[in-house]
Amino acid sequence: MDSLSLFCTAALLAGGLYWFVCILGPAEQKGKRATDLSGGSISAEKVRDNYNNYWSFFRRPKEIETADKVPDFVDTFYNLVTDIYEWGWGQSFHFSPSIPGKSHRDATRLHEEMAVDLIEAKPGHKILDVGCGVGGPMRAIASHSRANVVGITINDYQVNRAKLHNKKAGLDSLCEVVCGNFLEMPFQDNSFDGAYSIEATCHAPKLEEVYAEIFRVLKPGSLYVSYEWVTTDKYNCDNDEHVAVIQGIERGDALPGLRSYSDIAETAKKVGFEVVKEKDLAEPPAQPWWTRLKMGRVAYWRNHIVVTILAALGIAPKGTVDVHEMLFHTADHLTRGGESGIFTPMHMILCRKPFHSSS
């Protein structure tokens, strides 16, 4: 190969790597680049150890059933995955039905806006985002409703990311972020005009505990909507394939245990809510939510190569490769759950705190 050909080949490779890492960057926004991947609040040299500890959690079933261990395990998970989620998925860590002619980003925004429309949020209202992540839904909802949104997440790294994004979006006057456990929220009784959770309460070891906390902080007459991860009526616990898929989703998404769709309304009523509406938003005529995962297979392999190179160069923590691979396998389980109809990430329940309630 002559020197010109060698130069052109090297330039092409360098240009391709620069495109993947610095230009293409995150999936649908520019909030996180591959060169900035980290382990959240975990130091780089401890990322792999924390990943191994996270994974071993599922090898000790009795600990999964121990509620006081779950918050730390969820916190570890989000330290490991937050940067990868932002880079490869966007700032909204949830799914939405596909909409013909609309981008994934637009479909996500409409899914979020529907939540705040359901709870009838208005300008000046104080709304609670239960499990806000890095605040993608918060910003869409604040912008759409002009309500004041207070988000809570257990992960301190996500708090800092959310505040940064809020400021960049010019929405920090409407959006507030608090670090805390949604099972013990640092808010006064009867202090919110509405609340929502988007694919977040699935991390609670007991749904009743988080619903009770939300009930406590809502003003009487206020509405709460949740998009829940559940198994559907098609799930058969005696079917080995079904069980393998659900366990794969639980292990790859820090879930102490998926609930059945039939448990949701019963739990809401148990803590005092009136159930206004309940519906699986993934059911037809809604378009499949999992197509985004299937379409991302090429992007995954591209991203995995980038992550591997960056880890080898010491730019990204070495454990990042393990985490990225785990998320790929999780995407496969989610896809299988969606295609078979045994799982949905958007079982919607709309509840009201009775006007006569004093707590």
C-alpha positions as a Markdown table, in Angstrom:
| # | Residue | x | y | z |
|---|---|---|---|---|
| 1 | Met | 0.0 | 0.0 | 0.0 |
| 2 | Asp | 1.5 | 3.4 | -1.0 |
| 3 | Ser | 1.8 | 6.2 | 1.4 |
| 4 | Leu | -1.2 | 8.1 | -0.1 |
| 5 | Ser | -3.5 | 5.0 | 0.3 |
| 6 | Leu | -2.3 | 4.4 | 3.8 |
| 7 | Phe | -2.9 | 8.1 | 4.7 |
| 8 | Cys | -6.4 | 8.0 | 3.2 |
| 9 | Thr | -7.2 | 4.7 | 5.1 |
| 10 | Ala | -6.0 | 6.1 | 8.4 |
| 11 | Ala | -7.9 | 9.4 | 7.8 |
| 12 | Leu | -11.1 | 7.4 | 7.0 |
| 13 | Leu | -10.8 | 5.3 | 10.2 |
| 14 | Ala | -10.0 | 8.4 | 12.3 |
| 15 | Gly | -12.9 | 10.3 | 10.8 |
| 16 | Gly | -15.3 | 7.3 | 11.3 |
| 17 | Leu | -14.3 | 7.0 | 15.0 |
| 18 | Tyr | -14.7 | 10.8 | 15.4 |
| 19 | Trp | -18.1 | 10.7 | 13.8 |
| 20 | Phe | -19.3 | 7.8 | 16.1 |
| 21 | Val | -17.9 | 9.3 | 19.3 |
| 22 | Cys | -18.1 | 13.0 | 19.0 |
| 23 | Ile | -20.7 | 13.8 | 16.2 |
| 24 | Leu | -23.2 | 11.0 | 16.4 |
| 25 | Gly | -22.9 | 11.0 | 20.1 |
| 26 | Pro | -26.1 | 10.3 | 21.9 |
| 27 | Ala | -29.2 | 9.0 | 20.2 |
| 28 | Glu | -31.5 | 11.9 | 20.0 |
| 29 | Gln | -29.9 | 14.8 | 21.9 |
| 30 | Lys | -26.5 | 16.1 | 22.7 |
| 31 | Gly | -26.6 | 15.8 | 26.5 |
| 32 | Lys | -23.9 | 13.1 | 26.8 |
| 33 | Arg | -21.0 | 12.0 | 24.6 |
| 34 | Ala | -19.3 | 8.7 | 24.5 |
| 35 | Thr | -16.0 | 10.3 | 25.7 |
| 36 | Asp | -17.9 | 11.4 | 28.9 |
| 37 | Leu | -19.2 | 8.0 | 29.9 |
| 38 | Ser | -18.8 | 7.3 | 33.6 |
| 39 | Gly | -20.1 | 5.3 | 36.5 |
| 40 | Gly | -22.1 | 8.2 | 37.8 |
| 41 | Ser | -21.1 | 8.7 | 41.4 |
| 42 | Ile | -19.0 | 5.6 | 41.4 |
| 43 | Ser | -15.2 | 6.1 | 40.9 |
| 44 | Ala | -13.9 | 4.8 | 37.6 |
| 45 | Glu | -11.8 | 2.1 | 39.2 |
| 46 | Lys | -14.7 | 0.7 | 41.1 |
| 47 | Val | -17.3 | 0.5 | 38.3 |
| 48 | Arg | -16.6 | -3.2 | 37.5 |
| 49 | Asp | -16.7 | -4.2 | 41.1 |
| 50 | Asn | -20.0 | -2.4 | 41.6 |
| 51 | Tyr | -21.4 | -4.1 | 38.4 |
| 52 | Asn | -20.4 | -7.5 | 39.8 |
| 53 | Asn | -22.0 | -6.7 | 43.1 |
| 54 | Tyr | -25.2 | -5.6 | 41.3 |
| 55 | Trp | -25.3 | -8.8 | 39.3 |
| 56 | Ser | -24.6 | -11.0 | 42.3 |
| 57 | Phe | -27.7 | -9.4 | 44.0 |
| 58 | Phe | -29.9 | -11.6 | 41.9 |
| 59 | Arg | -28.0 | -14.7 | 42.9 |
| 60 | Arg | -29.2 | -14.1 | 46.5 |
| 61 | Pro | -33.0 | -14.3 | 46.2 |
| 62 | Lys | -33.6 | -13.7 | 49.9 |
| 63 | Glu | -31.9 | -10.3 | 49.6 |
| 64 | Ile | -34.3 | -9.3 | 46.8 |
| 65 | Glu | -37.1 | -9.9 | 49.2 |
| 66 | Thr | -35.4 | -7.7 | 51.9 |
| 67 | Ala | -36.9 | -4.2 | 51.2 |
| 68 | Asp | -34.2 | -2.2 | 53.0 |
| 69 | Lys | -31.5 | -3.5 | 50.5 |
| 70 | Val | -33.4 | -2.5 | 47.4 |
| 71 | Pro | -32.8 | 1.3 | 47.4 |
| 72 | Asp | -29.0 | 0.9 | 47.5 |
| 73 | Phe | -29.2 | -1.7 | 44.7 |
| 74 | Val | -31.4 | 0.6 | 42.6 |
| 75 | Asp | -29.0 | 3.5 | 43.3 |
| 76 | Thr | -26.0 | 1.4 | 42.1 |
| 77 | Phe | -27.9 | 0.4 | 39.0 |
| 78 | Tyr | -28.5 | 4.1 | 38.0 |
| 79 | Asn | -25.0 | 5.0 | 38.7 |
| 80 | Leu | -23.9 | 2.3 | 36.2 |
| 81 | Val | -26.5 | 3.0 | 33.5 |
| 82 | Thr | -27.4 | 6.7 | 33.5 |
| 83 | Asp | -24.6 | 7.9 | 31.2 |
| 84 | Ile | -25.2 | 5.0 | 28.8 |
| 85 | Tyr | -29.0 | 5.7 | 28.8 |
| 86 | Glu | -28.4 | 9.3 | 28.0 |
| 87 | Trp | -25.9 | 8.6 | 25.3 |
| 88 | Gly | -27.8 | 5.8 | 23.6 |
| 89 | Trp | -31.4 | 6.6 | 24.3 |
| 90 | Gly | -32.0 | 10.2 | 25.4 |
| 91 | Gln | -33.0 | 12.1 | 28.5 |
| 92 | Ser | -36.4 | 10.2 | 29.0 |
| 93 | Phe | -35.7 | 6.8 | 30.5 |
| 94 | His | -38.9 | 5.2 | 29.3 |
| 95 | Phe | -40.8 | 3.8 | 26.4 |
| 96 | Ser | -43.8 | 5.1 | 24.4 |
| 97 | Pro | -46.0 | 3.6 | 21.6 |
| 98 | Ser | -44.7 | 4.2 | 18.1 |
| 99 | Ile | -46.6 | 6.8 | 16.1 |
| 100 | Pro | -46.5 | 6.7 | 12.3 |
| 101 | Gly | -44.9 | 9.7 | 10.9 |
| 102 | Lys | -43.5 | 10.8 | 14.2 |
| 103 | Ser | -39.9 | 10.5 | 15.5 |
| 104 | His | -39.2 | 8.5 | 18.7 |
| 105 | Arg | -38.5 | 11.8 | 20.3 |
| 106 | Asp | -41.9 | 13.3 | 19.4 |
| 107 | Ala | -43.7 | 10.1 | 20.4 |
| 108 | Thr | -41.9 | 10.2 | 23.8 |
| 109 | Arg | -42.9 | 13.8 | 24.3 |
| 110 | Leu | -46.6 | 13.2 | 23.5 |
| 111 | His | -46.6 | 10.2 | 25.9 |
| 112 | Glu | -45.3 | 12.5 | 28.6 |
| 113 | Glu | -47.7 | 15.3 | 27.8 |
| 114 | Met | -50.6 | 12.8 | 28.0 |
| 115 | Ala | -49.6 | 12.1 | 31.6 |
| 116 | Val | -49.8 | 15.7 | 32.7 |
| 117 | Asp | -53.1 | 16.3 | 30.8 |
| 118 | Leu | -54.6 | 13.3 | 32.6 |
| 119 | Ile | -53.9 | 14.9 | 36.0 |
| 120 | Glu | -55.2 | 18.3 | 34.7 |
| 121 | Ala | -52.1 | 20.3 | 35.7 |
| 122 | Lys | -52.3 | 24.0 | 35.2 |
| 123 | Pro | -49.9 | 27.0 | 35.4 |
| 124 | Gly | -49.0 | 27.6 | 39.1 |
| 125 | His | -49.8 | 24.0 | 40.2 |
| 126 | Lys | -47.2 | 22.2 | 42.1 |
| 127 | Ile | -46.7 | 18.7 | 40.6 |
| 128 | Leu | -44.6 | 15.8 | 41.8 |
| 129 | Asp | -42.5 | 13.7 | 39.5 |
| 130 | Val | -42.0 | 10.4 | 41.3 |
| 131 | Gly | -38.7 | 8.9 | 40.1 |
| 132 | Cys | -37.6 | 11.7 | 37.8 |
| 133 | Gly | -34.3 | 10.3 | 36.5 |
| 134 | Val | -32.4 | 13.0 | 34.6 |
| 135 | Gly | -35.6 | 14.9 | 34.1 |
| 136 | Gly | -36.6 | 14.4 | 30.5 |
| 137 | Pro | -40.3 | 14.0 | 31.3 |
| 138 | Met | -40.1 | 16.8 | 33.8 |
| 139 | Arg | -39.0 | 19.3 | 31.2 |
| 140 | Ala | -41.5 | 18.2 | 28.7 |
| 141 | Ile | -44.3 | 18.4 | 31.3 |
| 142 | Ala | -43.3 | 21.8 | 32.7 |
| 143 | Ser | -43.0 | 23.2 | 29.2 |
| 144 | His | -46.4 | 21.9 | 28.2 |
| 145 | Ser | -48.3 | 22.7 | 31.3 |
| 146 | Arg | -46.3 | 25.6 | 32.8 |
| 147 | Ala | -46.8 | 23.9 | 36.2 |
| 148 | Asn | -44.1 | 23.9 | 38.7 |
| 149 | Val | -42.6 | 20.3 | 38.8 |
| 150 | Val | -40.7 | 18.9 | 41.7 |
| 151 | Gly | -38.8 | 15.7 | 40.8 |
| 152 | Ile | -37.4 | 13.1 | 43.2 |
| 153 | Thr | -34.7 | 10.5 | 42.5 |
| 154 | Ile | -32.7 | 8.3 | 44.7 |
| 155 | Asn | -29.5 | 8.8 | 42.6 |
| 156 | Asp | -27.5 | 11.9 | 43.4 |
| 157 | Tyr | -25.7 | 11.8 | 40.0 |
| 158 | Gln | -29.1 | 12.0 | 38.3 |
| 159 | Val | -30.0 | 15.0 | 40.4 |
| 160 | Asn | -26.9 | 16.9 | 39.2 |
| 161 | Arg | -27.6 | 15.8 | 35.5 |
| 162 | Ala | -31.2 | 16.9 | 35.8 |
| 163 | Lys | -30.3 | 20.3 | 37.2 |
| 164 | Leu | -27.8 | 20.8 | 34.4 |
| 165 | His | -30.4 | 20.0 | 31.8 |
| 166 | Asn | -33.1 | 22.1 | 33.4 |
| 167 | Lys | -30.8 | 25.1 | 33.3 |
| 168 | Lys | -29.7 | 24.5 | 29.7 |
| 169 | Ala | -33.4 | 24.3 | 28.7 |
| 170 | Gly | -34.2 | 27.5 | 30.5 |
| 171 | Leu | -36.7 | 25.6 | 32.7 |
| 172 | Asp | -34.9 | 25.8 | 36.1 |
| 173 | Ser | -37.5 | 28.3 | 37.4 |
| 174 | Leu | -40.2 | 25.7 | 36.8 |
| 175 | Cys | -38.3 | 22.5 | 37.7 |
| 176 | Glu | -36.8 | 21.5 | 41.0 |
| 177 | Val | -35.0 | 18.2 | 41.7 |
| 178 | Val | -34.6 | 16.5 | 45.1 |
| 179 | Cys | -32.4 | 13.6 | 46.0 |
| 180 | Gly | -34.4 | 11.1 | 48.1 |
| 181 | Asn | -36.1 | 7.8 | 48.5 |
| 182 | Phe | -39.7 | 7.9 | 47.1 |
| 183 | Leu | -40.6 | 5.5 | 50.0 |
| 184 | Glu | -39.8 | 8.2 | 52.5 |
| 185 | Met | -40.3 | 11.5 | 50.7 |
| 186 | Pro | -39.1 | 14.8 | 52.3 |
| 187 | Phe | -42.4 | 16.6 | 51.6 |
| 188 | Gln | -45.2 | 17.8 | 53.8 |
| 189 | Asp | -48.6 | 16.2 | 53.8 |
| 190 | Asn | -51.2 | 17.6 | 51.3 |
| 191 | Ser | -48.6 | 19.7 | 49.6 |
| 192 | Phe | -48.9 | 18.8 | 45.8 |
| 193 | Asp | -51.7 | 19.6 | 43.3 |
| 194 | Gly | -50.9 | 16.4 | 41.3 |
| 195 | Ala | -48.4 | 13.7 | 40.7 |
| 196 | Tyr | -47.2 | 11.3 | 38.1 |
| 197 | Ser | -44.7 | 8.5 | 37.8 |
| 198 | Ile | -43.5 | 7.2 | 34.4 |
| 199 | Glu | -42.1 | 3.6 | 34.6 |
| 200 | Ala | -40.5 | 4.4 | 38.0 |
| 201 | Thr | -42.5 | 2.8 | 40.8 |
| 202 | Cys | -41.6 | -0.7 | 39.4 |
| 203 | His | -38.3 | -0.2 | 41.5 |
| 204 | Ala | -40.3 | -0.2 | 44.7 |
| 205 | Pro | -40.0 | -3.4 | 46.7 |
| 206 | Lys | -43.7 | -3.0 | 47.7 |
| 207 | Leu | -45.9 | -0.9 | 45.5 |
| 208 | Glu | -48.2 | -0.2 | 48.4 |
| 209 | Glu | -45.5 | 1.8 | 50.2 |
| 210 | Val | -44.8 | 4.2 | 47.4 |
| 211 | Tyr | -48.5 | 4.6 | 46.6 |
| 212 | Ala | -49.1 | 5.4 | 50.3 |
| 213 | Glu | -46.4 | 8.1 | 50.2 |
| 214 | Ile | -47.8 | 9.7 | 47.1 |
| 215 | Phe | -51.3 | 9.6 | 48.6 |
| 216 | Arg | -49.9 | 11.4 | 51.7 |
| 217 | Val | -48.3 | 14.3 | 49.9 |
| 218 | Leu | -51.2 | 15.0 | 47.5 |
| 219 | Lys | -53.9 | 17.5 | 48.4 |
| 220 | Pro | -57.4 | 16.1 | 48.7 |
| 221 | Gly | -59.1 | 16.0 | 45.3 |
| 222 | Ser | -55.8 | 15.8 | 43.4 |
| 223 | Leu | -55.0 | 13.3 | 40.7 |
| 224 | Tyr | -52.1 | 10.9 | 40.3 |
| 225 | Val | -51.2 | 8.9 | 37.2 |
| 226 | Ser | -48.7 | 6.1 | 36.8 |
| 227 | Tyr | -47.3 | 4.2 | 33.9 |
| 228 | Glu | -46.5 | 0.8 | 35.4 |
| 229 | Trp | -44.3 | -2.1 | 34.3 |
| 230 | Val | -46.4 | -5.3 | 34.7 |
| 231 | Thr | -47.0 | -8.8 | 33.4 |
| 232 | Thr | -50.3 | -9.0 | 31.4 |
| 233 | Asp | -53.1 | -11.6 | 31.4 |
| 234 | Lys | -51.1 | -13.5 | 28.7 |
| 235 | Tyr | -48.3 | -14.3 | 31.2 |
| 236 | Asn | -48.2 | -17.9 | 32.3 |
| 237 | Cys | -46.0 | -18.6 | 35.3 |
| 238 | Asp | -45.8 | -22.3 | 34.3 |
| 239 | Asn | -44.3 | -21.4 | 30.9 |
| 240 | Asp | -40.5 | -21.6 | 31.2 |
| 241 | Glu | -40.0 | -19.2 | 28.3 |
| 242 | His | -42.3 | -16.6 | 29.9 |
| 243 | Val | -40.5 | -16.9 | 33.2 |
| 244 | Ala | -37.1 | -16.6 | 31.5 |
| 245 | Val | -38.2 | -13.4 | 29.7 |
| 246 | Ile | -39.6 | -11.8 | 32.9 |
| 247 | Gln | -36.6 | -12.7 | 35.0 |
| 248 | Gly | -34.3 | -11.2 | 32.3 |
| 249 | Ile | -36.2 | -7.9 | 32.4 |
| 250 | Glu | -36.0 | -7.9 | 36.2 |
| 251 | Arg | -32.3 | -8.6 | 36.3 |
| 252 | Gly | -31.4 | -6.0 | 33.6 |
| 253 | Asp | -33.6 | -3.2 | 35.0 |
| 254 | Ala | -33.0 | -3.4 | 38.8 |
| 255 | Leu | -36.5 | -4.7 | 39.6 |
| 256 | Pro | -37.1 | -6.5 | 42.9 |
| 257 | Gly | -40.0 | -8.3 | 41.1 |
| 258 | Leu | -42.5 | -7.5 | 38.4 |
| 259 | Arg | -46.1 | -7.2 | 39.4 |
| 260 | Ser | -49.2 | -8.5 | 37.7 |
| 261 | Tyr | -51.5 | -5.9 | 36.0 |
| 262 | Ser | -54.3 | -7.1 | 38.3 |
| 263 | Asp | -52.4 | -5.9 | 41.4 |
| 264 | Ile | -52.2 | -2.3 | 40.5 |
| 265 | Ala | -55.7 | -1.0 | 41.0 |
| 266 | Glu | -56.1 | -3.2 | 44.1 |
| 267 | Thr | -53.0 | -1.6 | 45.6 |
| 268 | Ala | -54.1 | 1.9 | 44.8 |
| 269 | Lys | -57.5 | 1.4 | 46.5 |
| 270 | Lys | -55.8 | -0.2 | 49.5 |
| 271 | Val | -54.0 | 3.0 | 50.3 |
| 272 | Gly | -57.1 | 5.2 | 49.9 |
| 273 | Phe | -57.1 | 6.2 | 46.2 |
| 274 | Glu | -60.2 | 6.3 | 44.0 |
| 275 | Val | -59.4 | 4.7 | 40.7 |
| 276 | Val | -60.6 | 6.9 | 37.9 |
| 277 | Lys | -59.3 | 5.0 | 34.9 |
| 278 | Glu | -57.1 | 2.1 | 34.1 |
| 279 | Lys | -55.8 | 1.0 | 30.7 |
| 280 | Asp | -52.8 | -0.7 | 29.0 |
| 281 | Leu | -51.5 | 2.0 | 26.7 |
| 282 | Ala | -49.6 | -0.6 | 24.7 |
| 283 | Glu | -52.7 | -2.4 | 23.5 |
| 284 | Pro | -53.9 | -2.0 | 19.9 |
| 285 | Pro | -54.5 | 0.3 | 18.1 |
| 286 | Ala | -51.3 | 1.6 | 19.8 |
| 287 | Gln | -48.3 | 0.8 | 17.7 |
| 288 | Pro | -45.6 | -1.4 | 19.2 |
| 289 | Trp | -43.3 | 0.3 | 21.8 |
| 290 | Trp | -40.5 | -2.3 | 21.4 |
| 291 | Thr | -39.7 | -1.6 | 17.7 |
| 292 | Arg | -37.3 | 1.1 | 18.8 |
| 293 | Leu | -35.3 | -1.6 | 20.5 |
| 294 | Lys | -35.2 | -3.8 | 17.4 |
| 295 | Met | -34.2 | -0.9 | 15.2 |
| 296 | Gly | -31.4 | -0.1 | 17.5 |
| 297 | Arg | -29.5 | -3.4 | 17.0 |
| 298 | Val | -27.0 | -1.9 | 14.5 |
| 299 | Ala | -26.6 | 1.1 | 16.8 |
| 300 | Tyr | -25.9 | -1.2 | 19.7 |
| 301 | Trp | -23.0 | -2.9 | 17.9 |
| 302 | Arg | -21.6 | 0.4 | 16.8 |
| 303 | Asn | -21.9 | 1.8 | 20.3 |
| 304 | His | -20.4 | -1.4 | 21.8 |
| 305 | Ile | -17.3 | -1.1 | 19.6 |
| 306 | Val | -16.9 | 2.5 | 20.7 |
| 307 | Val | -17.4 | 1.7 | 24.4 |
| 308 | Thr | -14.8 | -1.2 | 24.1 |
| 309 | Ile | -12.3 | 1.1 | 22.4 |
| 310 | Leu | -12.8 | 3.9 | 25.0 |
| 311 | Ala | -12.5 | 1.4 | 27.9 |
| 312 | Ala | -9.3 | -0.1 | 26.4 |
| 313 | Leu | -7.9 | 3.4 | 26.1 |
| 314 | Gly | -8.8 | 4.2 | 29.7 |
| 315 | Ile | -11.2 | 7.0 | 28.6 |
| 316 | Ala | -14.3 | 5.1 | 29.9 |
| 317 | Pro | -14.3 | 2.8 | 33.0 |
| 318 | Lys | -13.6 | -0.8 | 32.0 |
| 319 | Gly | -16.8 | -2.0 | 33.6 |
| 320 | Thr | -18.8 | 0.1 | 31.1 |
| 321 | Val | -18.4 | -2.6 | 28.6 |
| 322 | Asp | -20.0 | -5.1 | 30.9 |
| 323 | Val | -22.9 | -2.7 | 31.7 |
| 324 | His | -23.5 | -2.0 | 28.0 |
| 325 | Glu | -23.6 | -5.7 | 27.2 |
| 326 | Met | -26.0 | -6.3 | 30.0 |
| 327 | Leu | -28.3 | -3.6 | 28.6 |
| 328 | Phe | -28.2 | -5.3 | 25.2 |
| 329 | His | -29.4 | -8.6 | 26.6 |
| 330 | Thr | -32.1 | -6.7 | 28.6 |
| 331 | Ala | -33.3 | -5.1 | 25.4 |
| 332 | Asp | -33.7 | -8.6 | 23.9 |
| 333 | His | -35.8 | -9.7 | 26.9 |
| 334 | Leu | -37.9 | -6.5 | 26.7 |
| 335 | Thr | -38.5 | -7.1 | 23.0 |
| 336 | Arg | -39.6 | -10.7 | 23.5 |
| 337 | Gly | -41.9 | -9.6 | 26.3 |
| 338 | Gly | -43.5 | -7.0 | 24.1 |
| 339 | Glu | -43.8 | -9.3 | 21.0 |
| 340 | Ser | -45.4 | -12.1 | 23.1 |
| 341 | Gly | -47.7 | -9.7 | 24.9 |
| 342 | Ile | -46.8 | -11.0 | 28.3 |
| 343 | Phe | -45.2 | -7.7 | 29.5 |
| 344 | Thr | -46.1 | -4.0 | 29.2 |
| 345 | Pro | -44.2 | -1.0 | 30.4 |
| 346 | Met | -47.2 | 1.3 | 30.2 |
| 347 | His | -50.1 | 0.0 | 32.2 |
| 348 | Met | -51.7 | 3.3 | 33.0 |
| 349 | Ile | -53.7 | 3.9 | 36.2 |
| 350 | Leu | -55.3 | 7.3 | 37.0 |
| 351 | Cys | -56.3 | 7.9 | 40.6 |
| 352 | Arg | -57.8 | 10.6 | 42.8 |
| 353 | Lys | -57.2 | 11.3 | 46.4 |
| 354 | Pro | -60.7 | 11.7 | 47.8 |
| 355 | Phe | -61.8 | 15.2 | 48.8 |
| 356 | His | -62.8 | 14.0 | 52.3 |
| 357 | Ser | -59.3 | 12.7 | 52.9 |
| 358 | Ser | -57.3 | 14.4 | 55.7 |
| 359 | Ser | -54.0 | 12.7 | 55.1 |
